[in-house]
Amino acid sequence: MYFADWLVLGAYFVVMIGIGWWAKSRVKNAADFFTAGGKMPWWLAGISHHMSGYSAAVFVAYAAIAYTTGFALYVWWALTITIACLVGAVFFAPRWPRLRQRLGIISPLEYLATRYNLPAQQVLAWSGAALKVFDVAAKWAASAILLNVFAGVPIAVGILIVGGVTLIYSTVGGLWADALTDMGQFIIQSVAGIAMLIFAVAKLGGVSSIAGIWSRLPASHSQPFAGDYTIGFFLAYCLISTISYNGGTWNLAQRFIAAPSGTAARKSVLLSGALYLVWPLVLFFPMWAAPLILPNLTHPDQAYALLTQQLLPAGLVGLVVAGMFSHTMAMTSSDANAISAVVIRDIIPALRGSRQPLTSRAELLGGRISTFLFIGLSMVIALSADSFGGVLGLIILWFGALVGPIAVPMLLGMLRPFRRCGPSAALFSWATGLIVFALAKYALAAPIASLGTASAQTINVAAPVLASAIVYCVFGWLRPWHNEASDALVESLDRDLEPAVSLPVESTVA
């Protein structure tokens, strides 16, 4: 990186901090900090939802997959998310703001105390918070790898730089800062991604190379399913993506909760799905073409970073690096906000022995403190990423396998067909998923591995969530649960609240 690149990157970090301080003026209470007061425009929520699904891991772990496998990456990642958004527009996204309207929630788990009971809510809250620390740690590790490749910055220093900037604006500005920086990052990343596409196409000989590269790459690179990424893996990730992108990943639920109405939430998730359908085709093209520009790489996870250095002039390199970091900062800042909401509204009241939340001022202060601590802890764990199977191992295996057992009772609990699934169903579903994950990962690792890499990866990802879903449904069938408050809540989520109608003055007097 040259001076111009550092100047661009430094300016980007300064702007992100500035947005955080500006957003601080819009944060008056905990509801503003965690859910933007339920006033986030649908288009901003949609862009924020989209940006929060990326991280620097796309340019490290996924770049390696694109380099070695090809188009299959788009199919099992971007296409599954698009499908998930379409499902969510019908079943899940509109129900989140309706929960806020009816219960005043600012945490995605807050409603579970009414839907099930306090113990079920607490189990899901504690386990989900612990899991998310590891997921975010993977994003910091990926960012540090990029900065190390570009500028030789040590891993620890890279984590401190990117994490430190995110920590400042997230702690100060809350969800408004997250969403507004997501918008800025969307613009920056769009410019950077298009620049990379143009220079890659020029390097390969012009516009005709967009279709022509596939005949120059190995035949398997143009196939929708290749290598470890089989149709079984695709179906498994359709399930995982549906659960994750519709609120199973808590920071994405926060975007829906912040929408003014169910209709607005539906529009936001459709916008996000459309972006996932189109934008990765632009973003991944240089990664797919990388074997032609950088053949025989020893470390494919460095492909995108090396392409950037080779193709782009000074200044644009810094813009692309800022775009890469923007994804990680978008995702981790929103994760921190969601986890803080769970801590403040779900965990702390239970530890205090009270179902009542803290005062508004105490909630806001506690939210900022917990955001700070969450980001700090995830940065510490990022330094030990190799102990958990590296960046890709953390993201695909650990998060993909464990998000389901936590999310199944949270998402299905909003739907009327599952209203007879009660606290026992939620807890046994969660426990079964974790047990199945442990068995597949450790006790049965050798037999599963003998089935081949593709089958083993599919089993490790899909088995926990499938087991959780089956147990959840079976318990609801064998031991149907009846609770008047829970039933009333579930039934109320099928429609938006009717707007209040003011009576004429004469009718009021009469």
Short mmCIF file of C-alpha atoms in Angstrom, two decimals:
data_model
loop_
_atom_site.label_atom_id
_atom_site.label_comp_id
_atom_site.label_asym_id
_atom_site.label_seq_id
_atom_site.Cartn_x
_atom_site.Cartn_y
_atom_site.Cartn_z
CA MET A 1 0.00 0.00 0.00
CA TYR A 2 1.18 3.50 -0.90
CA PHE A 3 0.60 6.80 0.91
CA ALA A 4 -2.55 7.47 -1.15
CA ASP A 5 -3.98 4.11 -0.09
CA TRP A 6 -3.32 4.79 3.59
CA LEU A 7 -4.88 8.24 3.15
CA VAL A 8 -8.08 6.75 1.70
CA LEU A 9 -8.26 4.06 4.38
CA GLY A 10 -7.60 6.54 7.17
CA ALA A 11 -10.26 8.92 5.82
CA TYR A 12 -12.73 6.05 5.74
CA PHE A 13 -12.13 5.21 9.40
CA VAL A 14 -12.50 8.88 10.38
CA VAL A 15 -15.82 9.14 8.51
CA MET A 16 -17.14 6.01 10.26
CA ILE A 17 -16.32 7.48 13.66
CA GLY A 18 -17.91 10.80 12.59
CA ILE A 19 -21.14 9.02 11.62
CA GLY A 20 -21.20 7.38 15.04
CA TRP A 21 -20.92 10.71 16.82
CA TRP A 22 -23.60 12.26 14.60
CA ALA A 23 -25.93 9.32 15.29
CA LYS A 24 -25.43 9.90 19.02
CA SER A 25 -27.73 12.91 18.76
CA ARG A 26 -30.60 10.61 17.69
CA VAL A 27 -30.16 8.26 20.65
CA LYS A 28 -32.25 9.42 23.61
CA ASN A 29 -33.08 6.08 25.21
CA ALA A 30 -32.51 2.33 24.97
CA ALA A 31 -35.20 1.91 22.28
CA ASP A 32 -33.34 4.39 20.07
CA PHE A 33 -30.01 2.68 20.77
CA PHE A 34 -31.19 -0.86 20.02
CA THR A 35 -34.08 -0.49 17.52
CA ALA A 36 -33.81 3.07 16.12
CA GLY A 37 -37.08 3.80 17.90
CA GLY A 38 -38.94 1.64 15.35
CA LYS A 39 -38.50 4.41 12.76
CA MET A 40 -35.92 3.01 10.35
CA PRO A 41 -36.99 3.45 6.68
CA TRP A 42 -37.51 0.16 4.84
CA TRP A 43 -34.83 0.90 2.23
CA LEU A 44 -32.23 1.67 4.90
CA ALA A 45 -33.20 -1.46 6.86
CA GLY A 46 -32.90 -3.51 3.64
CA ILE A 47 -29.45 -2.19 2.76
CA SER A 48 -28.33 -2.63 6.37
CA HIS A 49 -29.67 -6.21 6.41
CA HIS A 50 -27.77 -6.90 3.20
CA MET A 51 -24.50 -5.36 4.39
CA SER A 52 -24.70 -7.09 7.75
CA GLY A 53 -24.53 -10.45 5.98
CA TYR A 54 -21.01 -9.80 4.68
CA SER A 55 -17.64 -9.59 6.32
CA ALA A 56 -13.98 -9.61 5.35
CA ALA A 57 -14.29 -13.40 5.39
CA VAL A 58 -15.91 -13.07 1.95
CA PHE A 59 -12.57 -11.82 0.64
CA VAL A 60 -10.53 -14.45 2.50
CA ALA A 61 -12.32 -17.76 3.07
CA TYR A 62 -14.83 -17.37 0.24
CA ALA A 63 -12.16 -16.06 -2.12
CA ALA A 64 -10.32 -19.34 -1.56
CA ILE A 65 -13.47 -21.30 -2.45
CA ALA A 66 -14.01 -19.21 -5.59
CA TYR A 67 -10.37 -19.78 -6.61
CA THR A 68 -10.46 -23.56 -6.16
CA THR A 69 -14.11 -24.41 -6.92
CA GLY A 70 -15.65 -21.63 -9.02
CA PHE A 71 -19.30 -20.72 -9.57
CA ALA A 72 -20.59 -23.16 -6.94
CA LEU A 73 -19.77 -20.51 -4.33
CA TYR A 74 -22.51 -18.22 -5.70
CA VAL A 75 -25.03 -21.05 -5.72
CA TRP A 76 -24.56 -22.34 -2.16
CA TRP A 77 -23.99 -18.90 -0.59
CA ALA A 78 -25.72 -16.02 -2.41
CA LEU A 79 -28.55 -18.02 -3.95
CA THR A 80 -29.46 -19.70 -0.68
CA ILE A 81 -29.68 -16.29 0.99
CA THR A 82 -31.93 -14.99 -1.77
CA ILE A 83 -34.24 -17.97 -1.25
CA ALA A 84 -34.13 -17.34 2.51
CA CYS A 85 -35.19 -13.71 2.01
CA LEU A 86 -38.16 -14.76 -0.13
CA VAL A 87 -39.27 -17.20 2.57
CA GLY A 88 -38.76 -14.55 5.22
CA ALA A 89 -40.86 -12.00 3.37
CA VAL A 90 -43.83 -14.34 3.71
CA PHE A 91 -43.37 -15.86 7.16
CA PHE A 92 -40.86 -14.11 9.42
CA ALA A 93 -39.80 -10.54 8.64
CA PRO A 94 -43.25 -8.92 9.11
CA ARG A 95 -43.70 -10.55 12.52
CA TRP A 96 -40.66 -8.92 14.13
CA PRO A 97 -41.92 -5.30 14.13
CA ARG A 98 -45.34 -6.57 15.21
CA LEU A 99 -43.68 -8.00 18.32
CA ARG A 100 -42.27 -4.55 19.03
CA GLN A 101 -45.67 -2.96 18.49
CA ARG A 102 -47.44 -5.38 20.86
CA LEU A 103 -44.83 -6.05 23.56
CA GLY A 104 -42.45 -3.12 23.26
CA ILE A 105 -39.48 -5.46 22.71
CA ILE A 106 -36.01 -4.13 21.86
CA SER A 107 -34.33 -7.56 22.01
CA PRO A 108 -35.08 -10.47 19.62
CA LEU A 109 -35.35 -12.87 22.58
CA GLU A 110 -37.46 -10.68 24.80
CA TYR A 111 -40.76 -12.11 23.57
CA LEU A 112 -39.74 -15.67 24.50
CA ALA A 113 -40.55 -15.07 28.16
CA THR A 114 -44.19 -14.68 27.07
CA ARG A 115 -44.11 -17.25 24.29
CA TYR A 116 -42.47 -19.96 26.45
CA ASN A 117 -41.18 -19.04 29.90
CA LEU A 118 -38.19 -17.40 31.56
CA PRO A 119 -35.92 -20.52 31.79
CA ALA A 120 -36.30 -21.25 28.06
CA GLN A 121 -35.56 -17.63 27.25
CA GLN A 122 -32.44 -17.62 29.43
CA VAL A 123 -31.00 -20.82 27.98
CA LEU A 124 -31.30 -19.48 24.45
CA ALA A 125 -29.97 -16.07 25.47
CA TRP A 126 -26.84 -17.33 27.19
CA SER A 127 -25.93 -19.93 24.57
CA GLY A 128 -26.59 -17.58 21.66
CA ALA A 129 -24.48 -14.81 23.16
CA ALA A 130 -21.57 -17.22 23.68
CA LEU A 131 -21.81 -18.52 20.11
CA LYS A 132 -21.86 -15.03 18.61
CA VAL A 133 -18.59 -14.10 20.29
CA PHE A 134 -16.86 -16.81 18.25
CA ASP A 135 -18.62 -15.85 15.04
CA VAL A 136 -17.53 -12.22 15.35
CA ALA A 137 -14.00 -13.33 16.30
CA ALA A 138 -13.76 -15.03 12.90
CA LYS A 139 -14.54 -11.71 11.20
CA TRP A 140 -11.75 -9.91 13.04
CA ALA A 141 -9.30 -12.68 12.11
CA ALA A 142 -10.26 -12.38 8.44
CA SER A 143 -9.77 -8.59 8.54
CA ALA A 144 -6.36 -8.98 10.11
CA ILE A 145 -5.30 -11.43 7.38
CA LEU A 146 -6.24 -8.88 4.71
CA LEU A 147 -4.35 -6.05 6.36
CA ASN A 148 -1.35 -8.32 6.83
CA VAL A 149 -1.30 -9.23 3.13
CA PHE A 150 -1.72 -5.64 1.96
CA ALA A 151 0.58 -3.81 4.32
CA GLY A 152 2.46 -6.33 6.43
CA VAL A 153 0.61 -5.16 9.55
CA PRO A 154 0.85 -7.80 12.31
CA ILE A 155 -2.35 -9.76 12.97
CA ALA A 156 -2.80 -8.36 16.48
CA VAL A 157 -2.38 -4.77 15.31
CA GLY A 158 -4.85 -5.30 12.48
CA ILE A 159 -7.46 -6.60 14.89
CA LEU A 160 -6.93 -3.61 17.17
CA ILE A 161 -7.26 -1.10 14.33
CA VAL A 162 -10.45 -2.43 12.72
CA GLY A 163 -12.00 -3.53 15.99
CA GLY A 164 -11.13 -0.29 17.73
CA VAL A 165 -12.84 1.90 15.13
CA THR A 166 -15.94 -0.32 15.19
CA LEU A 167 -15.97 -0.27 18.98
CA ILE A 168 -16.08 3.54 19.04
CA TYR A 169 -18.94 4.20 16.64
CA SER A 170 -21.02 1.21 17.79
CA THR A 171 -20.74 2.14 21.46
CA VAL A 172 -21.68 5.76 20.81
CA GLY A 173 -24.37 5.63 18.13
CA GLY A 174 -26.19 2.30 18.51
CA LEU A 175 -28.35 0.90 15.71
CA TRP A 176 -28.69 4.26 13.97
CA ALA A 177 -24.90 4.42 13.67
CA ASP A 178 -24.80 0.81 12.47
CA ALA A 179 -27.41 1.39 9.76
CA LEU A 180 -25.98 4.70 8.58
CA THR A 181 -22.45 3.33 8.40
CA ASP A 182 -23.88 0.33 6.56
CA MET A 183 -25.25 2.76 3.98
CA GLY A 184 -21.90 4.51 3.65
CA GLN A 185 -20.13 1.18 3.45
CA PHE A 186 -22.58 0.01 0.78
CA ILE A 187 -21.65 2.98 -1.40
CA ILE A 188 -17.91 2.55 -0.83
CA GLN A 189 -18.01 -1.19 -1.41
CA SER A 190 -20.05 -0.71 -4.59
CA VAL A 191 -17.48 1.68 -6.04
CA ALA A 192 -14.62 -0.59 -4.99
CA GLY A 193 -16.29 -3.75 -6.31
CA ILE A 194 -17.11 -2.21 -9.68
CA ALA A 195 -13.54 -0.90 -9.96
CA MET A 196 -12.17 -4.38 -9.35
CA LEU A 197 -14.54 -5.82 -11.95
CA ILE A 198 -13.51 -3.27 -14.59
CA PHE A 199 -9.79 -3.78 -14.05
CA ALA A 200 -10.13 -7.57 -13.98
CA VAL A 201 -12.12 -7.58 -17.23
CA ALA A 202 -9.55 -5.27 -18.84
CA LYS A 203 -6.73 -7.57 -17.71
CA LEU A 204 -8.46 -10.58 -19.26
CA GLY A 205 -9.04 -8.93 -22.63
CA GLY A 206 -12.31 -7.04 -22.50
CA VAL A 207 -16.03 -7.53 -21.99
CA SER A 208 -16.03 -10.85 -23.86
CA SER A 209 -13.98 -12.34 -21.02
CA ILE A 210 -17.02 -12.19 -18.70
CA ALA A 211 -18.39 -15.26 -20.46
CA GLY A 212 -15.11 -16.41 -21.96
CA ILE A 213 -13.21 -17.17 -18.75
CA TRP A 214 -15.23 -20.33 -18.13
CA SER A 215 -13.81 -22.08 -21.18
CA ARG A 216 -10.28 -21.29 -19.93
CA LEU A 217 -10.92 -22.54 -16.40
CA PRO A 218 -11.30 -26.18 -15.35
CA ALA A 219 -14.70 -27.53 -16.44
CA SER A 220 -15.89 -27.99 -12.86
CA HIS A 221 -15.54 -24.24 -12.17
CA SER A 222 -18.63 -23.43 -14.24
CA GLN A 223 -20.81 -26.05 -12.56
CA PRO A 224 -23.43 -25.04 -9.97
CA PHE A 225 -22.38 -27.93 -7.72
CA ALA A 226 -18.72 -28.90 -7.53
CA GLY A 227 -16.19 -30.37 -5.13
CA ASP A 228 -17.43 -30.38 -1.55
CA TYR A 229 -20.35 -28.11 -2.45
CA THR A 230 -22.90 -30.66 -3.62
CA ILE A 231 -26.65 -30.35 -4.00
CA GLY A 232 -26.95 -31.81 -0.50
CA PHE A 233 -24.75 -29.03 0.85
CA PHE A 234 -26.85 -26.48 -1.07
CA LEU A 235 -30.08 -27.79 0.48
CA ALA A 236 -28.48 -27.81 3.92
CA TYR A 237 -27.47 -24.19 3.54
CA CYS A 238 -30.91 -23.24 2.24
CA LEU A 239 -32.15 -24.37 5.64
CA ILE A 240 -29.33 -22.65 7.54
CA SER A 241 -29.72 -19.40 5.57
CA THR A 242 -33.48 -19.34 6.08
CA ILE A 243 -33.00 -19.61 9.81
CA SER A 244 -30.07 -17.23 10.00
CA TYR A 245 -31.18 -14.39 7.71
CA ASN A 246 -34.71 -14.18 9.08
CA GLY A 247 -33.70 -13.46 12.66
CA GLY A 248 -31.86 -16.55 13.86
CA THR A 249 -28.83 -14.31 13.57
CA TRP A 250 -29.93 -11.72 16.08
CA ASN A 251 -28.47 -8.63 14.46
CA LEU A 252 -30.61 -9.28 11.38
CA ALA A 253 -33.71 -9.58 13.56
CA GLN A 254 -32.86 -6.11 14.92
CA ARG A 255 -33.21 -4.65 11.41
CA PHE A 256 -36.74 -6.04 11.18
CA ILE A 257 -37.66 -4.96 14.71
CA ALA A 258 -36.55 -1.42 13.82
CA ALA A 259 -38.94 -1.24 10.85
CA PRO A 260 -42.11 0.83 11.39
CA SER A 261 -44.47 -2.00 10.37
CA GLY A 262 -44.67 -5.54 9.07
CA THR A 263 -45.17 -4.23 5.54
CA ALA A 264 -41.98 -2.16 5.76
CA ALA A 265 -40.04 -5.15 7.11
CA ARG A 266 -41.28 -7.28 4.21
CA LYS A 267 -40.10 -4.68 1.69
CA SER A 268 -36.70 -4.46 3.40
CA VAL A 269 -36.02 -8.19 3.23
CA LEU A 270 -37.11 -8.32 -0.43
CA LEU A 271 -34.64 -5.52 -1.20
CA SER A 272 -31.88 -7.39 0.62
CA GLY A 273 -32.70 -10.59 -1.28
CA ALA A 274 -32.58 -8.77 -4.63
CA LEU A 275 -29.14 -7.39 -3.76
CA TYR A 276 -27.90 -10.87 -2.83
CA LEU A 277 -29.14 -12.15 -6.17
CA VAL A 278 -27.27 -9.53 -8.23
CA TRP A 279 -24.34 -8.02 -6.35
CA PRO A 280 -22.29 -11.19 -5.63
CA LEU A 281 -22.05 -11.78 -9.40
CA VAL A 282 -20.10 -8.52 -9.62
CA LEU A 283 -18.18 -9.10 -6.43
CA PHE A 284 -17.11 -12.69 -7.13
CA PHE A 285 -16.09 -12.32 -10.78
CA PRO A 286 -12.48 -11.27 -10.04
CA MET A 287 -12.24 -14.19 -7.58
CA TRP A 288 -13.50 -16.64 -10.22
CA ALA A 289 -11.02 -15.22 -12.73
CA ALA A 290 -8.11 -15.25 -10.27
CA PRO A 291 -6.66 -18.64 -11.42
CA LEU A 292 -6.09 -17.08 -14.86
CA ILE A 293 -4.39 -13.98 -13.47
CA LEU A 294 -2.61 -15.59 -10.48
CA PRO A 295 -2.13 -19.27 -11.37
CA ASN A 296 -0.98 -21.91 -8.89
CA LEU A 297 -1.38 -19.90 -5.68
CA THR A 298 -0.09 -21.69 -2.61
CA HIS A 299 -2.52 -19.77 -0.38
CA PRO A 300 -5.83 -19.28 -2.24
CA ASP A 301 -7.25 -17.31 0.70
CA GLN A 302 -4.93 -14.47 -0.35
CA ALA A 303 -6.30 -14.41 -3.93
CA TYR A 304 -8.46 -11.29 -3.70
CA ALA A 305 -5.86 -9.31 -1.79
CA LEU A 306 -3.14 -10.20 -4.32
CA LEU A 307 -5.47 -9.37 -7.22
CA THR A 308 -6.10 -5.95 -5.74
CA GLN A 309 -2.40 -5.26 -5.40
CA GLN A 310 -1.66 -6.36 -8.96
CA LEU A 311 -4.58 -4.75 -10.82
CA LEU A 312 -5.35 -1.46 -9.11
CA PRO A 313 -3.42 1.83 -8.98
CA ALA A 314 -2.50 3.62 -5.76
CA GLY A 315 -5.55 5.11 -4.05
CA LEU A 316 -7.97 2.57 -5.45
CA VAL A 317 -6.20 -0.14 -3.46
CA GLY A 318 -7.03 1.76 -0.30
CA LEU A 319 -10.65 2.10 -1.43
CA VAL A 320 -10.95 -1.65 -2.01
CA VAL A 321 -9.38 -2.38 1.37
CA ALA A 322 -11.86 0.03 2.97
CA GLY A 323 -14.65 -1.81 1.17
CA MET A 324 -13.41 -5.13 2.55
CA PHE A 325 -13.22 -3.79 6.07
CA SER A 326 -16.61 -2.15 5.73
CA HIS A 327 -18.27 -5.55 5.54
CA THR A 328 -16.68 -6.75 8.75
CA MET A 329 -17.41 -3.52 10.56
CA ALA A 330 -21.03 -3.60 9.39
CA MET A 331 -21.60 -7.13 10.60
CA THR A 332 -19.72 -6.93 13.89
CA SER A 333 -21.19 -3.59 14.95
CA SER A 334 -24.72 -4.87 14.37
CA ASP A 335 -23.89 -8.12 16.17
CA ALA A 336 -22.66 -6.16 19.15
CA ASN A 337 -25.85 -4.11 19.20
CA ALA A 338 -28.06 -7.21 19.13
CA ILE A 339 -26.07 -9.03 21.82
CA SER A 340 -26.19 -5.94 24.03
CA ALA A 341 -29.97 -5.80 23.67
CA VAL A 342 -30.20 -9.43 24.81
CA VAL A 343 -27.88 -8.78 27.75
CA ILE A 344 -29.71 -5.66 28.90
CA ARG A 345 -33.31 -6.77 28.38
CA ASP A 346 -33.09 -10.53 28.92
CA ILE A 347 -30.04 -11.59 30.91
CA ILE A 348 -29.52 -8.78 33.43
CA PRO A 349 -33.17 -8.63 34.61
CA ALA A 350 -33.05 -12.41 35.22
CA LEU A 351 -29.80 -12.10 37.18
CA ARG A 352 -31.41 -9.35 39.24
CA GLY A 353 -34.33 -11.66 39.96
CA SER A 354 -36.71 -9.25 38.28
CA ARG A 355 -38.74 -9.45 35.08
CA GLN A 356 -38.79 -5.67 35.01
CA PRO A 357 -36.21 -3.95 32.80
CA LEU A 358 -33.77 -1.36 34.06
CA THR A 359 -34.59 2.34 33.95
CA SER A 360 -34.21 3.99 30.55
CA ARG A 361 -31.00 5.77 31.55
CA ALA A 362 -29.50 2.63 33.07
CA GLU A 363 -30.44 0.59 30.00
CA LEU A 364 -28.72 3.04 27.67
CA LEU A 365 -25.55 3.12 29.77
CA GLY A 366 -25.58 -0.66 30.17
CA GLY A 367 -26.09 -1.11 26.44
CA ARG A 368 -23.02 0.94 25.66
CA ILE A 369 -20.93 -0.89 28.25
CA SER A 370 -22.01 -4.35 27.04
CA THR A 371 -21.35 -3.34 23.42
CA PHE A 372 -17.84 -2.31 24.40
CA LEU A 373 -17.19 -5.53 26.30
CA PHE A 374 -18.60 -7.79 23.58
CA ILE A 375 -16.42 -6.30 20.85
CA GLY A 376 -13.39 -6.40 23.13
CA LEU A 377 -13.88 -10.08 24.02
CA SER A 378 -14.39 -11.07 20.38
CA MET A 379 -11.15 -9.32 19.47
CA VAL A 380 -9.29 -11.33 22.11
CA ILE A 381 -10.71 -14.62 20.80
CA ALA A 382 -9.78 -13.64 17.23
CA LEU A 383 -6.13 -14.00 18.20
CA SER A 384 -6.80 -17.71 18.80
CA ALA A 385 -8.82 -18.39 15.64
CA ASP A 386 -6.54 -21.26 14.57
CA SER A 387 -7.55 -23.21 17.66
CA PHE A 388 -11.09 -23.46 16.28
CA GLY A 389 -10.26 -24.57 12.75
CA GLY A 390 -9.26 -21.24 11.26
CA VAL A 391 -11.51 -18.57 9.81
CA LEU A 392 -13.49 -20.88 7.54
CA GLY A 393 -13.88 -23.43 10.32
CA LEU A 394 -15.29 -20.82 12.66
CA ILE A 395 -17.77 -19.45 10.14
CA ILE A 396 -19.03 -22.49 8.23
CA LEU A 397 -18.78 -25.28 10.78
CA TRP A 398 -19.19 -23.79 14.24
CA PHE A 399 -21.62 -21.01 13.44
CA GLY A 400 -23.48 -22.86 10.68
CA ALA A 401 -23.96 -25.93 12.87
CA LEU A 402 -24.88 -24.20 16.14
CA VAL A 403 -27.09 -21.33 14.98
CA GLY A 404 -29.96 -23.73 14.23
CA PRO A 405 -30.57 -25.20 17.69
CA ILE A 406 -30.82 -21.69 19.10
CA ALA A 407 -32.91 -20.21 16.29
CA VAL A 408 -35.44 -23.02 15.71
CA PRO A 409 -37.61 -22.34 18.80
CA MET A 410 -37.18 -18.58 18.37
CA LEU A 411 -38.43 -18.45 14.76
CA LEU A 412 -40.93 -21.30 14.67
CA GLY A 413 -42.39 -20.01 17.91
CA MET A 414 -43.78 -17.01 15.99
CA LEU A 415 -45.83 -19.16 13.61
CA ARG A 416 -49.39 -20.32 14.36
CA PRO A 417 -48.88 -23.99 13.22
CA PHE A 418 -46.31 -24.38 16.02
CA ARG A 419 -48.24 -22.68 18.83
CA ARG A 420 -48.62 -26.01 20.69
CA CYS A 421 -44.82 -26.30 21.00
CA GLY A 422 -44.06 -25.05 24.50
CA PRO A 423 -41.08 -24.58 26.82
CA SER A 424 -40.21 -28.30 26.88
CA ALA A 425 -40.17 -28.41 23.10
CA ALA A 426 -37.88 -25.36 23.00
CA LEU A 427 -35.40 -26.71 25.56
CA PHE A 428 -35.27 -30.28 24.26
CA SER A 429 -34.93 -28.97 20.71
CA TRP A 430 -31.98 -26.81 21.75
CA ALA A 431 -30.32 -29.62 23.71
CA THR A 432 -30.79 -32.18 20.93
CA GLY A 433 -29.15 -29.89 18.39
CA LEU A 434 -26.10 -29.37 20.59
CA ILE A 435 -25.80 -33.10 21.32
CA VAL A 436 -26.02 -33.98 17.63
CA PHE A 437 -23.36 -31.37 16.84
CA ALA A 438 -21.04 -32.80 19.52
CA LEU A 439 -21.57 -36.35 18.28
CA ALA A 440 -20.91 -35.42 14.66
CA LYS A 441 -17.92 -33.23 15.48
CA TYR A 442 -16.19 -35.56 17.94
CA ALA A 443 -17.65 -38.98 18.77
CA LEU A 444 -18.59 -39.90 15.18
CA ALA A 445 -16.01 -37.79 13.39
CA ALA A 446 -14.13 -40.74 11.87
CA PRO A 447 -17.17 -42.63 10.47
CA ILE A 448 -18.60 -39.41 9.08
CA ALA A 449 -15.27 -38.46 7.50
CA SER A 450 -15.13 -41.86 5.80
CA LEU A 451 -18.24 -40.89 3.80
CA GLY A 452 -16.19 -38.30 1.93
CA THR A 453 -15.52 -34.62 2.45
CA ALA A 454 -18.72 -33.39 0.80
CA SER A 455 -21.03 -35.71 2.72
CA ALA A 456 -19.21 -35.07 5.99
CA GLN A 457 -19.50 -31.30 5.61
CA THR A 458 -23.20 -31.55 4.76
CA ILE A 459 -23.89 -33.75 7.79
CA ASN A 460 -21.97 -31.48 10.15
CA VAL A 461 -23.88 -28.43 8.99
CA ALA A 462 -27.39 -29.84 8.54
CA ALA A 463 -27.71 -32.52 11.22
CA PRO A 464 -27.95 -30.22 14.28
CA VAL A 465 -30.63 -27.94 12.85
CA LEU A 466 -32.66 -30.82 11.39
CA ALA A 467 -32.53 -32.65 14.71
CA SER A 468 -33.64 -29.52 16.53
CA ALA A 469 -36.55 -28.91 14.17
CA ILE A 470 -37.74 -32.52 14.34
CA VAL A 471 -37.63 -32.66 18.13
CA TYR A 472 -39.41 -29.30 18.37
CA CYS A 473 -42.27 -30.52 16.17
CA VAL A 474 -42.51 -33.94 17.82
CA PHE A 475 -42.78 -32.43 21.30
CA GLY A 476 -45.54 -30.12 20.13
CA TRP A 477 -47.41 -33.14 18.79
CA LEU A 478 -46.85 -35.53 21.71
CA ARG A 479 -47.10 -32.93 24.49
CA PRO A 480 -49.23 -30.06 23.16
CA TRP A 481 -48.87 -26.93 25.24
CA HIS A 482 -51.76 -24.60 25.99
CA ASN A 483 -51.19 -21.10 27.30
CA GLU A 484 -53.66 -18.30 26.81
CA ALA A 485 -51.13 -15.45 26.71
CA SER A 486 -48.85 -17.33 24.31
CA ASP A 487 -51.70 -18.26 21.98
CA ALA A 488 -52.97 -14.68 21.90
CA LEU A 489 -49.48 -13.39 21.08
CA VAL A 490 -48.91 -15.82 18.22
CA GLU A 491 -52.30 -15.12 16.67
CA SER A 492 -51.76 -11.37 16.86
CA LEU A 493 -48.61 -11.56 14.71
CA ASP A 494 -50.50 -12.38 11.52
CA ARG A 495 -51.35 -8.74 10.84
CA ASP A 496 -50.15 -5.21 11.47
CA LEU A 497 -51.84 -3.08 14.07
CA GLU A 498 -54.58 -0.93 12.61
CA PRO A 499 -53.67 2.78 12.72
CA ALA A 500 -55.52 4.74 15.34
CA VAL A 501 -58.53 6.66 14.01
CA SER A 502 -59.39 10.02 15.56
CA LEU A 503 -63.10 10.56 16.21
CA PRO A 504 -64.77 13.80 15.08
CA VAL A 505 -65.07 16.41 17.79
CA GLU A 506 -68.86 16.31 17.80
CA SER A 507 -68.90 12.53 18.22
CA THR A 508 -66.51 12.79 21.14
CA VAL A 509 -68.70 15.39 22.85
CA ALA A 510 -71.79 13.33 22.26
#
